[in-house]
Coordinates of C-alpha atoms and ligand atoms in Angstrom, one line a residue:
M1 CA 26.3 47.4 62.7
L2 CA 28.9 47.0 59.9
I3 CA 32.2 45.2 60.1
D4 CA 35.2 46.1 58.0
T5 CA 36.7 42.6 57.7
H6 CA 39.9 43.7 56.0
C7 CA 41.9 46.9 56.5
H8 CA 45.5 48.0 57.1
L9 CA 45.3 50.4 60.0
N10 CA 48.6 48.9 60.9
L11 CA 50.3 50.7 58.0
L12 CA 51.2 53.6 60.3
E13 CA 52.6 55.8 57.5
H14 CA 49.1 55.8 56.0
F15 CA 47.3 56.0 59.4
P16 CA 49.3 58.1 61.8
D17 CA 46.2 58.6 64.0
P18 CA 44.4 55.3 64.3
A19 CA 42.1 56.6 67.0
S20 CA 40.6 59.1 64.6
E21 CA 40.0 56.3 62.0
V22 CA 38.2 54.1 64.6
A23 CA 36.1 57.1 65.6
H24 CA 35.3 57.9 61.9
A25 CA 34.4 54.3 61.3
Q26 CA 32.0 54.3 64.3
S27 CA 30.4 57.5 63.0
M28 CA 29.7 55.5 59.7
G29 CA 28.2 52.6 61.7
V30 CA 31.3 50.4 61.5
E31 CA 31.7 48.8 64.9
R32 CA 34.4 46.2 64.2
L33 CA 37.6 46.6 62.3
V34 CA 39.7 43.6 61.3
V35 CA 43.3 44.8 60.8
V36 CA 45.3 42.5 58.6
G37 CA 49.1 41.9 58.8
V38 CA 51.3 41.5 55.7
D39 CA 54.5 40.5 57.6
V40 CA 55.6 39.8 61.1
E41 CA 56.1 43.4 62.0
T42 CA 52.7 44.6 60.7
S43 CA 51.1 41.6 62.3
R44 CA 52.5 42.7 65.7
I45 CA 51.2 46.2 65.1
A46 CA 47.8 44.8 64.3
I47 CA 47.8 43.0 67.7
N48 CA 48.9 46.2 69.4
L49 CA 46.0 48.1 67.8
A50 CA 43.7 45.3 68.9
E51 CA 44.9 45.7 72.5
R52 CA 44.5 49.4 72.3
F53 CA 41.0 49.6 70.7
E54 CA 38.0 47.4 71.7
E55 CA 36.6 47.6 68.2
V56 CA 39.8 46.3 66.6
Y57 CA 40.7 42.6 65.9
A58 CA 43.8 41.2 64.2
V59 CA 44.6 38.8 61.4
V60 CA 48.3 37.8 61.4
G61 CA 50.5 36.3 58.8
V62 CA 52.9 36.8 55.9
H63 CA 51.7 38.1 52.5
P64 CA 53.1 36.5 49.4
N65 CA 54.7 39.8 48.4
H66 CA 56.7 39.7 51.6
S67 CA 57.6 36.0 51.5
A68 CA 61.1 36.7 50.3
E69 CA 62.0 38.9 53.3
V70 CA 61.2 36.5 56.1
E71 CA 63.7 35.8 58.8
P72 CA 64.6 32.4 60.2
R73 CA 62.0 31.1 62.6
W74 CA 59.4 33.6 61.2
I75 CA 56.7 30.9 61.4
Q76 CA 57.2 30.6 65.1
S77 CA 56.7 34.4 65.4
V78 CA 53.5 34.1 63.4
Q79 CA 52.3 31.1 65.5
S80 CA 52.8 32.9 68.7
L81 CA 50.9 36.0 67.4
T82 CA 48.0 33.7 66.5
E83 CA 47.7 32.7 70.1
H84 CA 46.7 36.2 71.1
P85 CA 43.0 36.3 72.2
K86 CA 42.2 39.0 69.6
A87 CA 43.9 37.3 66.7
V88 CA 40.9 36.0 64.8
A89 CA 42.5 34.4 61.7
L90 CA 45.7 33.8 59.8
G91 CA 46.4 36.1 56.9
E92 CA 46.8 37.6 54.5
V93 CA 48.5 34.6 52.8
G94 CA 48.4 33.4 49.3
L95 CA 49.9 33.9 45.8
D96 CA 50.5 37.1 43.8
Y97 CA 51.7 36.7 40.2
H98 CA 51.1 40.4 39.4
W99 CA 54.2 41.6 41.3
D100 CA 57.5 39.8 41.6
F101 CA 58.7 40.9 45.0
A102 CA 59.1 37.2 45.8
T103 CA 59.7 34.2 43.5
R104 CA 56.9 31.7 43.0
A105 CA 58.9 29.1 45.0
Q106 CA 59.2 31.5 47.9
Q107 CA 55.5 32.2 47.7
Y108 CA 54.5 28.5 47.7
E109 CA 56.8 27.9 50.6
A110 CA 55.3 30.6 52.8
L111 CA 51.8 29.6 51.8
S112 CA 52.2 25.9 52.5
T113 CA 53.9 26.5 55.8
Q114 CA 51.2 28.9 57.0
L115 CA 48.4 26.7 55.6
S116 CA 49.7 23.8 57.7
L117 CA 49.9 26.0 60.7
A118 CA 46.2 27.0 60.2
N119 CA 45.1 23.5 59.6
S120 CA 46.7 22.1 62.7
N121 CA 45.5 25.0 64.9
A122 CA 41.9 25.4 63.6
L123 CA 42.6 28.9 62.4
P124 CA 40.4 30.5 59.8
V125 CA 42.5 31.8 56.8
V126 CA 42.2 35.0 54.9
F127 CA 43.7 34.6 51.4
H128 CA 45.2 37.2 49.1
C129 CA 45.3 36.1 45.4
R130 CA 46.2 38.2 42.4
E131 CA 46.4 36.7 38.9
A132 CA 47.0 33.3 40.5
Y133 CA 43.5 31.8 41.1
A134 CA 44.0 28.5 39.2
D135 CA 47.1 27.7 41.2
L136 CA 45.8 28.8 44.6
L137 CA 42.6 26.8 44.1
D138 CA 44.6 23.7 43.1
I139 CA 46.6 24.1 46.4
L140 CA 43.4 24.6 48.4
E141 CA 41.6 21.7 46.8
S142 CA 44.5 19.4 47.7
A143 CA 44.5 20.7 51.3
L144 CA 40.8 20.6 51.7
G145 CA 40.8 17.3 53.6
L146 CA 43.0 18.9 56.3
R147 CA 40.9 22.1 56.7
S148 CA 39.9 22.7 60.2
A149 CA 38.4 26.2 60.0
P150 CA 36.8 28.3 57.2
W151 CA 38.7 30.0 54.3
L152 CA 38.1 33.5 52.9
L153 CA 39.2 34.8 49.5
H154 CA 39.8 38.5 50.3
C155 CA 39.0 41.0 47.5
F156 CA 37.8 38.3 45.2
S157 CA 38.8 38.9 41.6
G158 CA 38.6 35.5 40.0
D159 CA 36.3 34.5 37.1
T160 CA 33.2 32.4 37.1
E161 CA 35.1 29.1 36.9
D162 CA 37.3 30.2 39.9
A163 CA 34.1 31.2 41.8
K164 CA 32.5 27.9 41.1
R165 CA 35.6 26.0 42.5
A166 CA 35.7 28.3 45.6
V167 CA 31.9 27.9 46.2
A168 CA 32.3 24.1 45.9
M169 CA 34.9 24.4 48.8
D170 CA 32.4 26.5 50.8
C171 CA 34.8 29.5 50.8
Y172 CA 33.8 33.0 51.9
F173 CA 34.3 35.9 49.6
G174 CA 35.5 39.4 50.5
V175 CA 34.1 42.3 48.4
D176 CA 35.4 45.8 48.5
G177 CA 35.7 49.1 46.7
P178 CA 36.0 47.7 43.1
L179 CA 32.4 46.6 43.4
T180 CA 31.4 50.3 43.2
Y181 CA 33.5 51.1 40.1
K182 CA 31.7 52.0 36.9
S183 CA 33.8 49.5 34.9
A184 CA 33.1 46.6 37.3
G185 CA 29.9 45.3 35.6
E186 CA 31.3 41.8 35.3
L187 CA 32.3 41.6 38.9
R188 CA 28.9 42.8 40.0
E189 CA 27.2 40.1 37.9
L190 CA 29.5 37.5 39.4
V191 CA 28.9 38.7 43.0
K192 CA 25.2 38.3 42.4
T193 CA 25.7 34.6 41.8
L194 CA 27.6 34.0 45.0
P195 CA 25.9 32.5 48.1
R196 CA 24.7 35.5 50.2
D197 CA 25.7 33.7 53.4
R198 CA 29.3 33.6 52.3
I199 CA 30.0 37.3 51.5
V200 CA 31.8 39.7 53.8
I201 CA 32.5 43.4 53.2
E202 CA 35.9 45.0 53.5
T203 CA 37.9 48.1 52.5
D204 CA 41.5 47.0 52.2
A205 CA 42.1 50.6 53.4
P206 CA 44.2 52.6 52.5
Y207 CA 43.8 50.9 49.1
L208 CA 40.8 50.3 46.8
T209 CA 38.8 53.4 47.8
P210 CA 35.1 53.0 46.8
V211 CA 33.0 55.5 44.8
P212 CA 32.3 58.4 45.7
H213 CA 35.7 58.8 47.4
R214 CA 37.8 57.1 44.7
G215 CA 41.1 59.0 44.2
K216 CA 41.5 59.6 47.9
P217 CA 42.9 57.3 50.5
N218 CA 40.5 54.6 51.7
R219 CA 39.2 54.5 55.3
P220 CA 37.6 51.7 57.2
G221 CA 34.4 53.8 57.6
F222 CA 34.0 53.7 53.8
V223 CA 33.0 50.0 54.0
S224 CA 29.4 51.5 54.2
Y225 CA 29.6 52.3 50.5
V226 CA 30.5 48.7 49.7
N227 CA 27.6 47.6 51.8
A228 CA 25.2 50.0 50.0
M229 CA 26.4 48.6 46.6
L230 CA 25.9 45.1 47.7
A231 CA 22.4 45.9 49.0
S232 CA 21.5 47.3 45.6
L233 CA 22.8 44.2 43.8
W234 CA 20.7 42.0 46.2
G235 CA 17.7 44.3 45.9
T236 CA 17.5 44.7 49.7
S237 CA 17.8 47.6 52.1
S238 CA 21.2 48.6 53.3
E239 CA 20.1 47.4 56.8
Q240 CA 19.3 44.0 55.5
A241 CA 22.6 43.7 53.7
A242 CA 24.4 44.9 56.8
Q243 CA 22.7 42.3 58.9
Q244 CA 23.6 39.5 56.4
T245 CA 27.3 40.5 56.0
T246 CA 27.8 41.1 59.7
E247 CA 26.3 37.7 60.5
N248 CA 28.6 36.2 57.9
A249 CA 31.7 37.9 59.4
L250 CA 30.8 36.8 62.9
R251 CA 30.4 33.2 61.7
F252 CA 33.7 33.3 59.8
F253 CA 35.7 35.0 62.5
D254 CA 34.3 32.8 65.2
T255 CA 35.8 34.9 68.1
L256 CA 34.8 38.3 66.8
R257 CA 32.1 39.0 69.4
Ligands
ZN1 ZN1 45.0 43.5 52.3

């Protein structure tokens, strides 16, 4: 069995028929789909999908690119969503210096508020980070003593130094479509050096479509291509890679059973 640990089935404009995506995923051997919120509304939709489909679990939180739009008392809304039995982590939260939808001050504020919520409620955290690894890792290192559940760097795109710091904090790493891109030789070499028991596979669907479907919208079922690439990097069978990454995902998302 495979687990897509990060997809956005909650973006209904991209997935008007989530039932067919769940069925397609199952036909590709993907039996758990973790749907990740980017703001309060999409977090609510993630929970709705989790209520509707046995295979779906939710991660709830506010993405840095949405941290400027939050309403008063948004953190209370996030907190109450985390209390749902199928909410398995807080996320995706973090820093994004690539886009400027929110100022850095707004991003830090949203990140630190949510990190405190996670730490005081023993919630695993899924981080989004783009062009901001040094700053995010500084923040995580200073919060490390308060951590009460594991942390995952989704779609890891840092360099070897960033990876070293994250490994030292015992972080999990999410790998996705870019691992299959021809130009991603450096990323593949880096992923080979990461601890195998800390890697999970994800699609970030509808984004980051893996080869051979690159150019089309991504689907949770396509996590099987990410798994196959990982297997070839590890020199194992796809089944062995699936067993390892599934075990890792079940350990990270403690309640995903
Ligand atoms: Zn995402």
